[in-house]
Short mmCIF file of C-alpha atoms and ligand atoms in Angstrom, two decimals:
data_model
loop_
_atom_site.label_atom_id
_atom_site.label_comp_id
_atom_site.label_asym_id
_atom_site.label_seq_id
_atom_site.Cartn_x
_atom_site.Cartn_y
_atom_site.Cartn_z
CA MET A 138 -14.10 -14.79 9.72
CA ARG A 139 -16.48 -16.97 10.37
CA SER A 140 -20.06 -15.50 9.06
CA PRO A 141 -23.88 -16.99 9.83
CA ARG A 142 -25.54 -16.30 6.54
CA LYS A 143 -24.51 -17.75 3.10
CA PRO A 144 -20.77 -16.22 2.06
CA SER A 145 -21.67 -13.55 -1.11
CA VAL A 146 -19.78 -12.51 -4.30
CA TRP A 147 -19.55 -9.06 -4.85
CA ILE A 148 -17.77 -7.94 -8.05
CA ILE A 149 -16.29 -4.45 -8.39
CA SER A 150 -16.48 -3.25 -12.20
CA GLY A 151 -16.03 0.62 -13.90
CA PRO A 152 -13.56 2.20 -15.66
CA SER A 153 -10.24 2.69 -15.08
CA GLY A 154 -8.74 5.71 -12.95
CA VAL A 155 -12.34 5.82 -11.52
CA GLY A 156 -11.12 4.12 -7.55
CA LYS A 157 -11.49 1.02 -7.16
CA GLY A 158 -8.36 -0.25 -6.05
CA THR A 159 -8.19 2.97 -3.41
CA VAL A 160 -12.28 1.59 -2.69
CA CYS A 161 -11.38 -1.56 -2.56
CA ALA A 162 -8.21 -1.49 -0.09
CA ARG A 163 -10.13 0.63 1.80
CA LEU A 164 -13.16 -1.24 1.83
CA ARG A 165 -10.17 -5.02 3.06
CA THR A 166 -9.05 -2.33 6.07
CA LEU A 167 -12.73 -1.41 7.67
CA ARG A 168 -13.56 -4.80 6.92
CA PRO A 169 -11.21 -7.16 7.22
CA GLY A 170 -12.65 -10.38 6.60
CA ILE A 171 -13.67 -10.34 3.30
CA TYR A 172 -11.65 -12.14 1.32
CA ILE A 173 -10.18 -10.37 -2.12
CA PRO A 174 -8.46 -12.80 -4.07
CA VAL A 175 -4.50 -12.50 -5.87
CA SER A 176 -5.21 -12.14 -9.29
CA LEU A 177 -2.61 -13.41 -12.16
CA THR A 178 -1.26 -11.01 -14.65
CA THR A 179 0.79 -11.72 -17.02
CA ARG A 180 2.04 -8.05 -16.65
CA GLU A 181 5.29 -6.98 -15.24
CA PRO A 182 4.98 -5.37 -11.29
CA ARG A 183 5.17 -1.71 -11.03
CA PRO A 184 7.89 -0.29 -8.39
CA GLY A 185 6.64 -1.60 -5.00
CA GLU A 186 4.32 -3.66 -5.78
CA VAL A 187 5.06 -7.38 -3.80
CA ASP A 188 4.60 -11.02 -6.10
CA GLY A 189 1.49 -12.82 -3.82
CA VAL A 190 -0.05 -9.73 -2.63
CA SER A 191 -0.53 -7.56 -5.74
CA TYR A 192 -0.71 -9.83 -7.97
CA HIS A 193 0.68 -12.97 -9.41
CA PHE A 194 3.81 -12.14 -12.12
CA VAL A 195 2.81 -15.31 -14.25
CA SER A 196 5.18 -15.53 -17.78
CA GLU A 197 1.94 -16.02 -20.73
CA GLN A 198 3.43 -20.13 -21.02
CA ARG A 199 2.38 -20.74 -17.45
CA PHE A 200 -0.95 -18.03 -17.51
CA GLN A 201 -1.74 -20.43 -20.79
CA GLU A 202 -1.39 -23.08 -19.07
CA LYS A 203 -3.62 -21.97 -15.72
CA VAL A 204 -6.26 -21.01 -18.28
CA GLU A 205 -6.01 -24.58 -20.49
CA SER A 206 -6.31 -25.65 -16.70
CA GLY A 207 -9.75 -23.99 -16.19
CA GLU A 208 -8.23 -23.26 -12.48
CA LEU A 209 -9.36 -19.76 -13.96
CA LEU A 210 -12.33 -18.67 -12.39
CA GLU A 211 -12.61 -15.81 -16.18
CA HIS A 212 -9.85 -14.14 -17.42
CA ALA A 213 -9.40 -11.42 -20.07
CA ILE A 214 -6.51 -9.23 -21.29
CA VAL A 215 -6.95 -5.96 -19.90
CA HIS A 216 -6.85 -2.77 -22.04
CA GLY A 217 -5.32 -4.48 -24.74
CA THR A 218 -2.07 -5.71 -23.36
CA HIS A 219 -1.88 -8.01 -20.67
CA SER A 220 -3.38 -10.94 -19.48
CA TYR A 221 -5.54 -11.23 -15.60
CA GLY A 222 -7.14 -13.77 -14.46
CA THR A 223 -8.87 -15.16 -11.25
CA PRO A 224 -8.26 -18.59 -9.68
CA ARG A 225 -10.84 -20.16 -9.15
CA GLY A 226 -9.67 -22.29 -5.79
CA GLU A 227 -8.82 -18.76 -3.91
CA VAL A 228 -12.77 -18.24 -4.36
CA ALA A 229 -13.87 -21.73 -3.70
CA ASP A 230 -12.01 -21.78 -0.17
CA ALA A 231 -13.02 -18.44 1.12
CA ILE A 232 -17.15 -19.36 0.09
CA ALA A 233 -16.34 -22.43 1.40
CA SER A 234 -14.55 -20.95 4.62
CA GLY A 235 -17.80 -18.66 5.41
CA ARG A 236 -15.99 -15.35 3.74
CA ASP A 237 -17.35 -12.99 1.39
CA VAL A 238 -15.45 -12.30 -1.62
CA LEU A 239 -14.89 -9.16 -3.15
CA LEU A 240 -13.70 -9.52 -7.28
CA GLU A 241 -11.31 -5.69 -8.58
CA ILE A 242 -11.52 -6.97 -11.84
CA ASP A 243 -12.39 -5.74 -15.51
CA LEU A 244 -15.73 -5.76 -17.54
CA GLN A 245 -15.41 -8.54 -19.80
CA GLY A 246 -14.28 -10.91 -16.09
CA ALA A 247 -17.30 -9.24 -14.42
CA ARG A 248 -19.48 -10.81 -17.21
CA GLN A 249 -18.44 -13.88 -16.89
CA VAL A 250 -18.57 -14.77 -13.70
CA LYS A 251 -22.15 -14.05 -13.87
CA ARG A 252 -22.22 -16.71 -16.17
CA ASN A 253 -20.33 -18.95 -13.73
CA LEU A 254 -21.75 -18.01 -11.04
CA PRO A 255 -24.75 -16.18 -11.23
CA GLU A 256 -25.71 -14.63 -7.39
CA ALA A 257 -22.97 -13.34 -7.60
CA GLN A 258 -23.92 -9.16 -7.42
CA LEU A 259 -22.20 -6.57 -9.60
CA VAL A 260 -21.68 -2.46 -8.97
CA PHE A 261 -20.62 -0.47 -11.50
CA ILE A 262 -18.16 2.34 -9.71
CA ALA A 263 -19.17 5.27 -11.68
CA PRO A 264 -17.16 8.48 -11.82
CA PRO A 265 -18.56 11.54 -10.27
CA SER A 266 -18.47 13.41 -14.31
CA TRP A 267 -15.87 12.12 -17.24
CA GLU A 268 -13.86 15.33 -16.28
CA GLU A 269 -12.51 14.08 -12.76
CA LEU A 270 -11.93 10.58 -14.03
CA VAL A 271 -9.08 12.37 -16.52
CA ARG A 272 -8.02 14.23 -13.96
CA ARG A 273 -7.94 10.81 -11.59
CA LEU A 274 -6.51 8.98 -14.69
CA THR A 275 -3.87 11.51 -15.80
CA GLY A 276 -3.33 12.49 -12.07
CA ARG A 277 -2.16 9.08 -10.64
CA GLY A 278 0.70 9.16 -13.10
CA THR A 279 1.08 5.10 -13.85
CA GLU A 280 0.37 5.66 -17.43
CA ASN A 281 2.01 7.55 -20.05
CA ALA A 282 0.19 9.80 -22.27
CA SER A 283 -0.43 6.94 -24.88
CA GLN A 284 -1.21 4.05 -21.71
CA VAL A 285 -4.03 7.30 -20.68
CA GLU A 286 -5.84 7.93 -23.71
CA HIS A 287 -6.06 3.75 -24.47
CA ARG A 288 -7.43 3.66 -21.29
CA LEU A 289 -9.97 7.26 -21.62
CA ALA A 290 -11.54 5.02 -25.33
CA THR A 291 -11.93 1.92 -23.34
CA ALA A 292 -13.46 3.83 -20.52
CA ARG A 293 -16.16 5.66 -22.53
CA VAL A 294 -17.71 1.73 -24.15
CA GLU A 295 -17.23 1.07 -20.15
CA LEU A 296 -19.01 3.86 -18.65
CA GLU A 297 -22.27 1.85 -21.42
CA ALA A 298 -22.10 -0.84 -19.14
CA ARG A 299 -23.57 1.03 -15.92
CA GLU A 300 -26.82 -0.34 -17.25
CA GLU A 301 -25.72 -3.90 -16.90
CA ALA A 302 -25.00 -3.55 -13.27
CA ASP A 303 -27.54 -5.01 -10.67
CA PHE A 304 -25.84 -1.88 -8.29
CA VAL A 305 -24.71 1.78 -9.56
CA ILE A 306 -22.17 3.52 -7.40
CA VAL A 307 -20.47 6.62 -8.00
CA ASN A 308 -17.12 7.63 -5.94
CA ASP A 309 -17.22 11.01 -5.06
CA ARG A 310 -16.15 10.62 -1.87
CA ILE A 311 -14.08 7.95 -1.01
CA GLU A 312 -15.63 7.43 2.74
CA ASP A 313 -18.45 7.74 1.57
CA THR A 314 -18.18 4.73 -1.25
CA ALA A 315 -17.26 2.30 0.77
CA GLN A 316 -19.78 2.81 3.69
CA ALA A 317 -22.19 2.63 0.96
CA LEU A 318 -20.41 -0.32 0.10
CA ILE A 319 -20.14 -1.58 3.76
CA VAL A 320 -24.69 -1.06 3.80
CA LEU A 321 -24.91 -2.99 0.12
CA MET A 322 -23.17 -6.25 1.07
CA GLY A 323 -23.69 -5.67 4.53
CA LEU A 324 -21.14 -6.03 6.54
P1 ADP B 98 -8.74 2.54 -10.50
O1 ADP B 98 -8.47 1.01 -9.42
O2 ADP B 98 -10.23 2.48 -10.88
O3 ADP B 98 -7.97 1.65 -12.00
P2 ADP B 98 -7.57 3.61 -8.40
O4 ADP B 98 -8.32 3.42 -7.15
O5 ADP B 98 -6.01 3.56 -9.33
O6 ADP B 98 -8.53 4.14 -9.43
O7 ADP B 98 -7.96 5.17 -8.56
C1 ADP B 98 -7.06 6.32 -9.92
C2 ADP B 98 -7.06 7.52 -8.59
O8 ADP B 98 -7.71 8.26 -8.38
C3 ADP B 98 -5.84 7.57 -7.87
O9 ADP B 98 -4.76 8.22 -7.41
C4 ADP B 98 -6.84 7.48 -6.58
O10 ADP B 98 -5.63 7.92 -5.20
C5 ADP B 98 -8.06 8.48 -6.97
N1 ADP B 98 -8.64 8.46 -6.22
C6 ADP B 98 -9.16 6.66 -5.65
N2 ADP B 98 -10.74 7.46 -5.59
C7 ADP B 98 -11.14 8.56 -4.94
C8 ADP B 98 -11.90 9.55 -5.40
N3 ADP B 98 -13.22 9.23 -4.07
N4 ADP B 98 -11.79 11.06 -4.56
C9 ADP B 98 -10.93 11.35 -5.49
N5 ADP B 98 -9.37 11.26 -5.97
C10 ADP B 98 -9.73 9.22 -5.79
P1 5GP B 99 -3.76 -3.14 -13.47
O1 5GP B 99 -2.56 -2.96 -14.19
O2 5GP B 99 -3.79 -1.19 -13.42
O3 5GP B 99 -3.00 -3.43 -12.35
O4 5GP B 99 -5.11 -3.64 -13.77
C1 5GP B 99 -5.67 -3.73 -14.64
C2 5GP B 99 -6.92 -3.73 -14.90
O5 5GP B 99 -6.99 -4.78 -14.99
C3 5GP B 99 -7.51 -3.28 -13.62
O6 5GP B 99 -8.84 -1.86 -14.28
C4 5GP B 99 -8.42 -4.14 -12.48
O7 5GP B 99 -9.55 -3.64 -12.78
C5 5GP B 99 -8.08 -5.41 -13.92
N1 5GP B 99 -8.06 -6.73 -13.05
C6 5GP B 99 -7.66 -6.91 -11.91
N2 5GP B 99 -7.17 -7.86 -11.78
C7 5GP B 99 -7.99 -8.66 -13.01
C8 5GP B 99 -8.92 -9.92 -12.75
O8 5GP B 99 -8.25 -11.08 -11.80
N3 5GP B 99 -9.35 -10.56 -13.92
C9 5GP B 99 -9.81 -9.31 -14.83
N4 5GP B 99 -10.77 -9.18 -15.58
N5 5GP B 99 -9.17 -8.47 -14.56
C10 5GP B 99 -8.26 -7.86 -13.78
#
């Protein structure tokens, strides 16, 4: 989908479990023209995840090769376990074809993108309350108890980083959040 205005890059960040994935999926349904790159990760696929669609699932060695050849716009070890990174080429191609780009990445990656592409806008998705964040993260059921503890510890630090963001949206109701992003992004 070609846009008459200059395409923009938006970074969606925020603590694990706040609803970033859900919001981005909703936004993609409402505005299919937006481009969300497929990240690389060294973690194992979860049931139902498809290689090349959910992520590019790669070995540690392959990931390092991509880092060394400069093929990643940003990369980080997330939640202290696995590496994740955004393919630079996918972002460049999308911008060249006039599409807005949405990056759903962690805060370490968000900071790198802001350094590399200062025009990128960082949107911090915040929970309505700490209790609701805990409820969403535990309710999702994709992490065991110790992984939840680790993610909540990271979340405490990440919540303080909302000050760095260009915009903050509280993800109370998913439809409201998606609409707020559509307005903000001028979609
Ligand atoms: P993240 O990608 O930020 O880690 P997810 O999108 O996986 O978070 O959402 C975590 C859980 O919270 C999921 O079970 C999801 O269905 C739920 N969720 C997301 N947004 C909302 C919302 N606005 N209200 C209630 N539950 C939500
Ligand atoms: P999950 O393993 O649950 O799919 O993702 C874990 C976290 O990794 C999410 O909070 C997500 O924001 C982050 N993430 C996903 N892709 C990337 C990426 O390409 N770069 C960075 N820095 N973080 C990512």
